[in-house]
PDB file of C-alpha atoms in Angstrom:
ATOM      1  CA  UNK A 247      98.027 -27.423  34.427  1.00  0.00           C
ATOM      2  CA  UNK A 248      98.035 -26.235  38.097  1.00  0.00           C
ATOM      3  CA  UNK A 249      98.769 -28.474  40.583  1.00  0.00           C
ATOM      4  CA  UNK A 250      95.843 -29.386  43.039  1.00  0.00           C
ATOM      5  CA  UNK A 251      95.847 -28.227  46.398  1.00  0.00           C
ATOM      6  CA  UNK A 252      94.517 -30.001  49.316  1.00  0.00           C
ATOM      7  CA  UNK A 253      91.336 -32.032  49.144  1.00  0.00           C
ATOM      8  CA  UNK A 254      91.216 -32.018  45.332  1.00  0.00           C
ATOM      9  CA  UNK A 255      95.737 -33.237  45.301  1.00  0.00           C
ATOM     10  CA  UNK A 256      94.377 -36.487  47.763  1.00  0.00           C
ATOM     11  CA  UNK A 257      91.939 -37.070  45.408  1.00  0.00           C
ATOM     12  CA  UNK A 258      93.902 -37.314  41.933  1.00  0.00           C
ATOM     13  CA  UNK A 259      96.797 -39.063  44.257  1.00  0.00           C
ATOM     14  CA  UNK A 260      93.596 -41.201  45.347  1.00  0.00           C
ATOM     15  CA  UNK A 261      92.929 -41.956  41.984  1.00  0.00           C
ATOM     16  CA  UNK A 262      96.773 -42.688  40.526  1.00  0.00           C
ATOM     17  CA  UNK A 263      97.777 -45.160  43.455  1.00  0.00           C
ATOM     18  CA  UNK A 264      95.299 -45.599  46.286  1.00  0.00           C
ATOM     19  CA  UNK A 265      94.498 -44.190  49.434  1.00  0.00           C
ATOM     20  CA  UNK A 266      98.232 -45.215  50.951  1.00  0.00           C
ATOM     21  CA  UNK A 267     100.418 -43.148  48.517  1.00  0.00           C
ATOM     22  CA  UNK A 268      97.587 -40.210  48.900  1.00  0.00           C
ATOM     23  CA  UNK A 269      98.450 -40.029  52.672  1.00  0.00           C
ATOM     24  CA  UNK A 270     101.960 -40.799  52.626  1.00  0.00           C
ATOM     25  CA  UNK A 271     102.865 -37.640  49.579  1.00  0.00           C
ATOM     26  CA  UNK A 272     101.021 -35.543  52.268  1.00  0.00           C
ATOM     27  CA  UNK A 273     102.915 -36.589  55.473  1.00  0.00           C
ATOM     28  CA  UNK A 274     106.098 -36.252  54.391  1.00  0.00           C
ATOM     29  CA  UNK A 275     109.165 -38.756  53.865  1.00  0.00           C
ATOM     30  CA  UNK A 276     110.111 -39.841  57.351  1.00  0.00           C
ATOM     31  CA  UNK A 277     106.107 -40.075  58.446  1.00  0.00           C
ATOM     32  CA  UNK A 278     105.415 -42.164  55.324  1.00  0.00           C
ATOM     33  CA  UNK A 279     108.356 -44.074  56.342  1.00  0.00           C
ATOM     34  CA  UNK A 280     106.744 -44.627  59.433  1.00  0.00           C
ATOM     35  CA  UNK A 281     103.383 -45.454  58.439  1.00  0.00           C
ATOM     36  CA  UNK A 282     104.691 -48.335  55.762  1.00  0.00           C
ATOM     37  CA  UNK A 283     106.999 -49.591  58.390  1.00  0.00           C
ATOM     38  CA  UNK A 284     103.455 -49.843  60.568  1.00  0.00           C
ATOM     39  CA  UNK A 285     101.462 -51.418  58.139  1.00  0.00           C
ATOM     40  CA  UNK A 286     104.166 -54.197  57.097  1.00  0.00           C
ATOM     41  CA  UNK A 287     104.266 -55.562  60.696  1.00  0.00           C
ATOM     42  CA  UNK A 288     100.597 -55.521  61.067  1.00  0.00           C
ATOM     43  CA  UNK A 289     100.438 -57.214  57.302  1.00  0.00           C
ATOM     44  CA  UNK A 290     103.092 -59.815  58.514  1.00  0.00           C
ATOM     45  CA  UNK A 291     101.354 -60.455  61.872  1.00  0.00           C
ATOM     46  CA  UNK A 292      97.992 -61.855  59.673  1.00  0.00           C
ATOM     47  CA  UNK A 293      99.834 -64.075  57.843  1.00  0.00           C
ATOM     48  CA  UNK A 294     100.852 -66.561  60.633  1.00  0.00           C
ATOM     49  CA  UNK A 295      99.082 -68.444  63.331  1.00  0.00           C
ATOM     50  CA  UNK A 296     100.621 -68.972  66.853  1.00  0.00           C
ATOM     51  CA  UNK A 297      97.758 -71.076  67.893  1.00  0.00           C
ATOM     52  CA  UNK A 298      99.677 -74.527  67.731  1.00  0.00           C
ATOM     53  CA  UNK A 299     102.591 -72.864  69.736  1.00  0.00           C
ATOM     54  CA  UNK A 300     103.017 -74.725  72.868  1.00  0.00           C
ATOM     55  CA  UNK A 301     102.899 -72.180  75.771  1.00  0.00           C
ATOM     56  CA  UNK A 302     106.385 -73.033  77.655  1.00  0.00           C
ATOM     57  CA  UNK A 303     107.754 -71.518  74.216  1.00  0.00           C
ATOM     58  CA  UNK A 304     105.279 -68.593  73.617  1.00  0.00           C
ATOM     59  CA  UNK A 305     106.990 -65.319  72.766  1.00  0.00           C
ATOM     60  CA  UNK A 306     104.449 -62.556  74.262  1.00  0.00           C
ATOM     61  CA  UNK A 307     104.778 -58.917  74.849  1.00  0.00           C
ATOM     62  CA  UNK A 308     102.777 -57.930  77.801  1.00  0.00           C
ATOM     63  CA  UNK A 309     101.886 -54.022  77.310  1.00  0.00           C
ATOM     64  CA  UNK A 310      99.747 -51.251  79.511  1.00  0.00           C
ATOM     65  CA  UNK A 311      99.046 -47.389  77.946  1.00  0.00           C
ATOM     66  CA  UNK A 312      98.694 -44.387  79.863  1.00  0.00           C
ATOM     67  CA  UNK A 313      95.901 -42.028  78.738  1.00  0.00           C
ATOM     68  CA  UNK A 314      94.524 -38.363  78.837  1.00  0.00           C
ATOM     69  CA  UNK A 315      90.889 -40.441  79.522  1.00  0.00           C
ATOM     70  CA  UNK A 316      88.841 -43.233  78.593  1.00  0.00           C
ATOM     71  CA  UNK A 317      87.390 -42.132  75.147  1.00  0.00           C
ATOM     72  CA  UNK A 318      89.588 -41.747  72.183  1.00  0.00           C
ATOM     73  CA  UNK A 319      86.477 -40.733  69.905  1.00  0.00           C
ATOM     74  CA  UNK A 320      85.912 -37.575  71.969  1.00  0.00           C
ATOM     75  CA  UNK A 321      89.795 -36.731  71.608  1.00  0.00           C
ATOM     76  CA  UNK A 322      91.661 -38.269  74.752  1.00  0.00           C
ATOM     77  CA  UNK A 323      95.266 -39.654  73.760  1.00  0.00           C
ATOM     78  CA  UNK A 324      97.881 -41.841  74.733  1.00  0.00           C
ATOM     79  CA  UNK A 325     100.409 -40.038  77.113  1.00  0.00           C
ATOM     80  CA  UNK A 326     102.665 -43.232  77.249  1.00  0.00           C
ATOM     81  CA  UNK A 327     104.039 -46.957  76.081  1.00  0.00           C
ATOM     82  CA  UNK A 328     105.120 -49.357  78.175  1.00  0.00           C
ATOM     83  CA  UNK A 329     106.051 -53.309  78.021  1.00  0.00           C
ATOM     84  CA  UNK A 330     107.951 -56.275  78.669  1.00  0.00           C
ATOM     85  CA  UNK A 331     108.696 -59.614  77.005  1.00  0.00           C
ATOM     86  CA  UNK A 332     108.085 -62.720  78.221  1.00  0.00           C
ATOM     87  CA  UNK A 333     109.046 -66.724  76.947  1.00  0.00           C
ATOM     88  CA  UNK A 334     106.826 -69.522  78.538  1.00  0.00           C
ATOM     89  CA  UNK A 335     106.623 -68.539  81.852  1.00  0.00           C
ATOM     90  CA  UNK A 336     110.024 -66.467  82.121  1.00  0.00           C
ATOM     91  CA  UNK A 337     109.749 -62.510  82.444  1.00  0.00           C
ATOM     92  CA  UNK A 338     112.516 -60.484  80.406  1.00  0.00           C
ATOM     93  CA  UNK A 339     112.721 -57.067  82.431  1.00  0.00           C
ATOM     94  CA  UNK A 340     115.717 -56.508  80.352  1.00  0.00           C
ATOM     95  CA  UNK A 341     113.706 -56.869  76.930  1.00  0.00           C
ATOM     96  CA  UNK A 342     111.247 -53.713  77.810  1.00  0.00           C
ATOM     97  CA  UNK A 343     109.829 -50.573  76.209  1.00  0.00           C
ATOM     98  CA  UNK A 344     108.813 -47.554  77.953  1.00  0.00           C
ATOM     99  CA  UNK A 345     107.881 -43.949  76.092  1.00  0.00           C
ATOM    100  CA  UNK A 346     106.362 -40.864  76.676  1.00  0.00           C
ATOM    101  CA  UNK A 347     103.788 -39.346  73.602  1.00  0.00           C
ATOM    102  CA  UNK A 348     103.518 -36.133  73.452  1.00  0.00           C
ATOM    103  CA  UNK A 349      99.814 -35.948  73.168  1.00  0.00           C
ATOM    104  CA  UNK A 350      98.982 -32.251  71.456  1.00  0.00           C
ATOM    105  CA  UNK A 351      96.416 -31.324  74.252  1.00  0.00           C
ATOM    106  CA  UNK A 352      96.633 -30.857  77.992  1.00  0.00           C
ATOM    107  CA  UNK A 353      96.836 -33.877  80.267  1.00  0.00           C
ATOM    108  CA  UNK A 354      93.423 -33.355  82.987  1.00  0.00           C
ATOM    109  CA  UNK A 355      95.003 -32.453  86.732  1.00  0.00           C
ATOM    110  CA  UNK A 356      93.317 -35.730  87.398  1.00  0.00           C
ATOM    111  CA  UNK A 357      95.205 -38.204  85.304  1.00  0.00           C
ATOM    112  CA  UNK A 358      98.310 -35.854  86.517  1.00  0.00           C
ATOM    113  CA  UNK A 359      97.589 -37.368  89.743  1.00  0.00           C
ATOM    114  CA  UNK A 360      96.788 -40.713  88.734  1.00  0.00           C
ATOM    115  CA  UNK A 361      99.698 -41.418  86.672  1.00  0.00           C
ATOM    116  CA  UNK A 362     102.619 -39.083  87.592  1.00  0.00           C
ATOM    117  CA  UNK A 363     102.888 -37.391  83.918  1.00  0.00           C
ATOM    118  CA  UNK A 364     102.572 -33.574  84.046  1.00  0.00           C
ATOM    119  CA  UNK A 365     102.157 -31.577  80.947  1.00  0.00           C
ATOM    120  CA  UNK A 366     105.403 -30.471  81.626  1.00  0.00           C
ATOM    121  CA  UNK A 367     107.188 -34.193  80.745  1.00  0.00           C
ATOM    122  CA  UNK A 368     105.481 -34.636  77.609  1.00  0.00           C
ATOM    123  CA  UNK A 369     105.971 -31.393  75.816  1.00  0.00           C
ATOM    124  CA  UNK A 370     109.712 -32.418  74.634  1.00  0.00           C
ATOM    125  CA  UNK A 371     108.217 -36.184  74.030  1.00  0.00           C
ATOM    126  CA  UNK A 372     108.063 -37.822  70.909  1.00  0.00           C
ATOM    127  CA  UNK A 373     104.628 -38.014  68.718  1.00  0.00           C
ATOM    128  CA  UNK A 374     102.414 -40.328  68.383  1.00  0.00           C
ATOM    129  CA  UNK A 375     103.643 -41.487  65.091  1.00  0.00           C
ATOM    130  CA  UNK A 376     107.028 -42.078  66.236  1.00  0.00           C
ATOM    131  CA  UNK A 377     106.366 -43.884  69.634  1.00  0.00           C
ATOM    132  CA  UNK A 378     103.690 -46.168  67.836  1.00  0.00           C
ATOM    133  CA  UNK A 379     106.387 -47.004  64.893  1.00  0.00           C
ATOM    134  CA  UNK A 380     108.807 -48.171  67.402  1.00  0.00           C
ATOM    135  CA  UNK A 381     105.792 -49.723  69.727  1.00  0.00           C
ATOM    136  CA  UNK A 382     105.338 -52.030  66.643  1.00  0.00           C
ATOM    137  CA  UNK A 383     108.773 -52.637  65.984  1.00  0.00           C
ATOM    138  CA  UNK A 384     109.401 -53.956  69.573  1.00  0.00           C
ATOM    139  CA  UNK A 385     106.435 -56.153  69.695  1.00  0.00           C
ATOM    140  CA  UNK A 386     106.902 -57.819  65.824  1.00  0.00           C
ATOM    141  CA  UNK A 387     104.598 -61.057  65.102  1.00  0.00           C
ATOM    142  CA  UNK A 388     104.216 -62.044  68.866  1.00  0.00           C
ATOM    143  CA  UNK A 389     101.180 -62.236  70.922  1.00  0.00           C
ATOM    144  CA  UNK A 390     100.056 -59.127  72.902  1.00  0.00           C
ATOM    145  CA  UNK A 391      98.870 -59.628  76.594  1.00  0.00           C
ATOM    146  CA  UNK A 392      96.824 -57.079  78.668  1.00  0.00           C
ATOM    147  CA  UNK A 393      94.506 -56.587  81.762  1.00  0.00           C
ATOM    148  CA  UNK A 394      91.638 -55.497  81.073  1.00  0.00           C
ATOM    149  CA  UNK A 395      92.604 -55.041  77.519  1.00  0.00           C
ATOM    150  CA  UNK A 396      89.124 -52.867  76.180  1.00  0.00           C
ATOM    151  CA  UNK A 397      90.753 -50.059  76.551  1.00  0.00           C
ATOM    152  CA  UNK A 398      94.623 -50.688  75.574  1.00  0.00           C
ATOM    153  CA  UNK A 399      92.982 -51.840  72.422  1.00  0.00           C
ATOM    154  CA  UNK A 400      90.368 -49.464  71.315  1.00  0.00           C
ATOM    155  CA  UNK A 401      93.462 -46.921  72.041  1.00  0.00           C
ATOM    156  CA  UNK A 402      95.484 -48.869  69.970  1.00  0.00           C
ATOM    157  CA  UNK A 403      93.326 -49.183  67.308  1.00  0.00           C
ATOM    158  CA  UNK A 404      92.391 -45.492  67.007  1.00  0.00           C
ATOM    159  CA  UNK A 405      96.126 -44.822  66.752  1.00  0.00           C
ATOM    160  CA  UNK A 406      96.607 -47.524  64.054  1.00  0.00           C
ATOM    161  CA  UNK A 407      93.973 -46.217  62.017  1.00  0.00           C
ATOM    162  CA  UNK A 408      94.562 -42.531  62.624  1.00  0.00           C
ATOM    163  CA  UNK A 409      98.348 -42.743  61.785  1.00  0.00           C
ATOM    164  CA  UNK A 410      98.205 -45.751  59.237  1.00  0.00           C
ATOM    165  CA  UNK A 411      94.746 -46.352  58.234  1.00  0.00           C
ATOM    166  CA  UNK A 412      94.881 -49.933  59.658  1.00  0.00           C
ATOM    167  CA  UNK A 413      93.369 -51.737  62.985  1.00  0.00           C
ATOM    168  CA  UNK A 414      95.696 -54.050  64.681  1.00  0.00           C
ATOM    169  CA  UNK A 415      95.842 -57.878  63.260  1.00  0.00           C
ATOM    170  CA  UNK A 416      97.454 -59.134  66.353  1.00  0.00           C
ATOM    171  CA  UNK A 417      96.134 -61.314  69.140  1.00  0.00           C
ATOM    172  CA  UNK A 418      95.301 -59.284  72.392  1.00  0.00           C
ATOM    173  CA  UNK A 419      94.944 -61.853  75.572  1.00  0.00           C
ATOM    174  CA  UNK A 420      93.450 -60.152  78.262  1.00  0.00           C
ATOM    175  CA  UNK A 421      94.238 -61.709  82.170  1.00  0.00           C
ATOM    176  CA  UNK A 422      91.182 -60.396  83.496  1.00  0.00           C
ATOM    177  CA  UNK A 423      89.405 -63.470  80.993  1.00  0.00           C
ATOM    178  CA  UNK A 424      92.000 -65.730  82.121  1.00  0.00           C
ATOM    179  CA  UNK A 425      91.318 -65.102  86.010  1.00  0.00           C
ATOM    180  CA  UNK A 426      87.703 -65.189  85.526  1.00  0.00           C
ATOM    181  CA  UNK A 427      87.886 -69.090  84.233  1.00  0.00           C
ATOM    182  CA  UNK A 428      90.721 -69.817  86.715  1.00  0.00           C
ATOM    183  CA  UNK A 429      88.689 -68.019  89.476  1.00  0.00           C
ATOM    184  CA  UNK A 430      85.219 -67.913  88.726  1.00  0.00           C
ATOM    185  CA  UNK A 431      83.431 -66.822  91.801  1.00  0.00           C
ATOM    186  CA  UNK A 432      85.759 -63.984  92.636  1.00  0.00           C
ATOM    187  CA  UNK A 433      83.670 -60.465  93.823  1.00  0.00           C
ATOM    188  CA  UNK A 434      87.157 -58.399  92.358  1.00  0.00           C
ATOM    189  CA  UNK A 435      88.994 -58.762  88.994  1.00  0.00           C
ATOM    190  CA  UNK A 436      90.705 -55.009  89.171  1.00  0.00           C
ATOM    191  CA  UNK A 437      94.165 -56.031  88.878  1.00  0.00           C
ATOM    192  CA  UNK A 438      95.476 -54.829  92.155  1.00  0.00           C
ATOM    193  CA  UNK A 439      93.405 -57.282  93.758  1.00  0.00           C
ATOM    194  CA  UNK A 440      94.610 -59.892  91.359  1.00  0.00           C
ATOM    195  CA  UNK A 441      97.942 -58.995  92.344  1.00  0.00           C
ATOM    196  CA  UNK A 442      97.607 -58.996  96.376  1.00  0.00           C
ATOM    197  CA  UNK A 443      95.617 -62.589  95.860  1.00  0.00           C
ATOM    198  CA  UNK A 444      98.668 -64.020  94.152  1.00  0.00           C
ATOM    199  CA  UNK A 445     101.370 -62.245  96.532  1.00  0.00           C
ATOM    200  CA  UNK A 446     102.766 -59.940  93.810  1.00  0.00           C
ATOM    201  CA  UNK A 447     104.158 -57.162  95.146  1.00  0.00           C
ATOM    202  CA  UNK A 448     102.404 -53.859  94.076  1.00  0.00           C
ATOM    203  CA  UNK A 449     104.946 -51.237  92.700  1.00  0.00           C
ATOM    204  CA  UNK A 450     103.900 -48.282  90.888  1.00  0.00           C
ATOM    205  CA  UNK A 451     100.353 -48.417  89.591  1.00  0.00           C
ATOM    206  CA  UNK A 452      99.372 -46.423  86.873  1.00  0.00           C
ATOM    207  CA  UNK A 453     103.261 -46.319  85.058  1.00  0.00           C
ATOM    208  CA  UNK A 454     103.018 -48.159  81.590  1.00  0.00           C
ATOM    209  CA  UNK A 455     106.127 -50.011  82.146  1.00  0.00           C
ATOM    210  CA  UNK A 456     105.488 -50.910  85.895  1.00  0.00           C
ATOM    211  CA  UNK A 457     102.138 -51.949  85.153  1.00  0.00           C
ATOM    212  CA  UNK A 458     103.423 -54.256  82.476  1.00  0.00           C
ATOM    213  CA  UNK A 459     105.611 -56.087  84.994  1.00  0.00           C
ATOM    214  CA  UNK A 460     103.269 -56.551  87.076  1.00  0.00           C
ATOM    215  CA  UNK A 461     100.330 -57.951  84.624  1.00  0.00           C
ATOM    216  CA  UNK A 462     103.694 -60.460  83.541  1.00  0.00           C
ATOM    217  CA  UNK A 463     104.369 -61.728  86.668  1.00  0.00           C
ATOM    218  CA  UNK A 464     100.360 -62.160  87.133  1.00  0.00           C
ATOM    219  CA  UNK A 465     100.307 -63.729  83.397  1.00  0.00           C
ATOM    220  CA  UNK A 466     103.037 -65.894  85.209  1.00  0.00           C
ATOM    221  CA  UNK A 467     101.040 -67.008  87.932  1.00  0.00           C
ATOM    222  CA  UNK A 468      98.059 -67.861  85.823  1.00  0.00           C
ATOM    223  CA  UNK A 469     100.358 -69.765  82.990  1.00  0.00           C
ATOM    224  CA  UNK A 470     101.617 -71.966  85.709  1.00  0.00           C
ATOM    225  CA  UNK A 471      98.290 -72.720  86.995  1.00  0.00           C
ATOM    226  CA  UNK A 472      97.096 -73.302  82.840  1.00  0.00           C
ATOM    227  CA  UNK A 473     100.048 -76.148  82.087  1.00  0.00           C
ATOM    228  CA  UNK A 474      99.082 -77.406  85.528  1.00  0.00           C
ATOM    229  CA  UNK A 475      95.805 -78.606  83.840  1.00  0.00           C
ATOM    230  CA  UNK A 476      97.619 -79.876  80.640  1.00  0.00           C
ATOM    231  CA  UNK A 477      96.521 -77.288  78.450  1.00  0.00           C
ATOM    232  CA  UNK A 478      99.774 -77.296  76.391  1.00  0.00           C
ATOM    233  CA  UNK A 479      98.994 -74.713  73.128  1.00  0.00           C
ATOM    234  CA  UNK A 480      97.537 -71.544  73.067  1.00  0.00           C
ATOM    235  CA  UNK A 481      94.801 -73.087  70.809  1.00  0.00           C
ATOM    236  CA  UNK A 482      93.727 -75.195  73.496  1.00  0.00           C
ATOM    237  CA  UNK A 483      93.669 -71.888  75.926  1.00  0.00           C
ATOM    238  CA  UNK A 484      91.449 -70.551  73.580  1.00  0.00           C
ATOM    239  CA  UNK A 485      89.192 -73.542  73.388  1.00  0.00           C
ATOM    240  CA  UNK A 486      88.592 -73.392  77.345  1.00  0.00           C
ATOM    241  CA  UNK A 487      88.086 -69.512  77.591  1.00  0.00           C
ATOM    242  CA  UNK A 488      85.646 -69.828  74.706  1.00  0.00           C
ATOM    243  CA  UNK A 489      83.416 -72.243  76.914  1.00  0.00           C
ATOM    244  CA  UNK A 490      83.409 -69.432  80.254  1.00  0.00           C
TER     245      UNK A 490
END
């Protein structure tokens, strides 16, 4: 019997083992690789809750994308990772990830200009696939943190499901939420006014990894303020935000 080709091979491989094995005979060995290693840690991630954690012991990864635009539906990509750990209220510079993504398509001059990443840098950068395996690994079972974290995560997600066929089971807390209930009558939540209100110095704006730093040492500021009200777990965090 001939072997199917194509549409009609995914479907009998659809058929035999699921949707999983189906994609993963047709990317290859190290891809599937990839895409099981992706789907473990977002399996793993669902299986625990954090929300009794107190938040002087939180593990978080604070974590910022760079992007060819704002909609990943009408093909814009992520150009790069970045992000930094943080326990309680104690930033690990050291324990960071930064990457480039080759994104198949031109970057727009404008985002050239916004973020500092020609065409040129990303043509020798890993794929997608790659960066977004070892995003994962990096980040594990802890909680994400993000400003203004619409974006990060509908970015995120599209990769997830596009590589892996999955959308991301981990908590995303995004600052901008927390300064609105800290700071409710505020005319500005863009985080570089966030920043100059709590005396942060601004580095460079619009680098994954220097944006990171900067949304943890906001995070910092605001985490301070939170145990200064005796709001102890992350639990109780939610509780408050859900009220604002």
């Amino acid at each position: 019997m001939k072997e199917p080709k194509g549409v009609g091979r995914m479907w009998n491989l659809y058929k035999m083992g699921g949707f999983t094995p189906a994609i993963a005979s047709m990317l290859g060995s190290q891809n599937a690789q990839q895409m099981a290693f992706i789907r473990s840690v977002n399996r793993e991630q669902r299986k625990q809750s954090i929300l009794n954690t107190p938040l002087r012991e939180l593990e978080v990864v604070i974590f910022d994308l760079e992007t060819t635009g704002f909609y990943p539906s009408n093909g814009d990509e992520i150009i790069s990772f970045g992000a930094v750990v943080m326990r309680g209220v104690e930033i690990y510079e050291q324990e960071s990830f930064y990457s480039l993504v080759n994104p198949r398509r031109r970057i727009p001059r404008s985002i050239v200009e916004l973020t500092g990443i020609s065409n040129e840098m990303v043509q020798d950068a890993p794929d997608l696939m790659q960066v977004l395996h070892d995003f994962m690994e990096f980040i594990g079972k802890r909680l994400l943190i993000a400003h203004a974290s619409g974006h990060d995560k509908q970015f995120l997600n599209a990769a997830l499901w596009r590589t892996s066929k999955i959308n991301l089971n981990h908590r995303v807390l995004d600052t901008m939420l927390v300064a609105k209930w800290l700071d409710p009558r505020r005319a500005s939540y863009a985080l570089d006014d966030l920043l100059e209100e709590a005396g942060i110095p601004i580095t460079e704006r619009h680098h994954a990894l220097q944006d990171s730093i900067m949304t943890a040492q906001l995070w910092q500021h605001y985490l301070r303020r939170i145990l200064e009200r005796n709001i102890t777990t992350l639990g109780d965090l939610y509780a408050y935000l859900s009220k604002h």
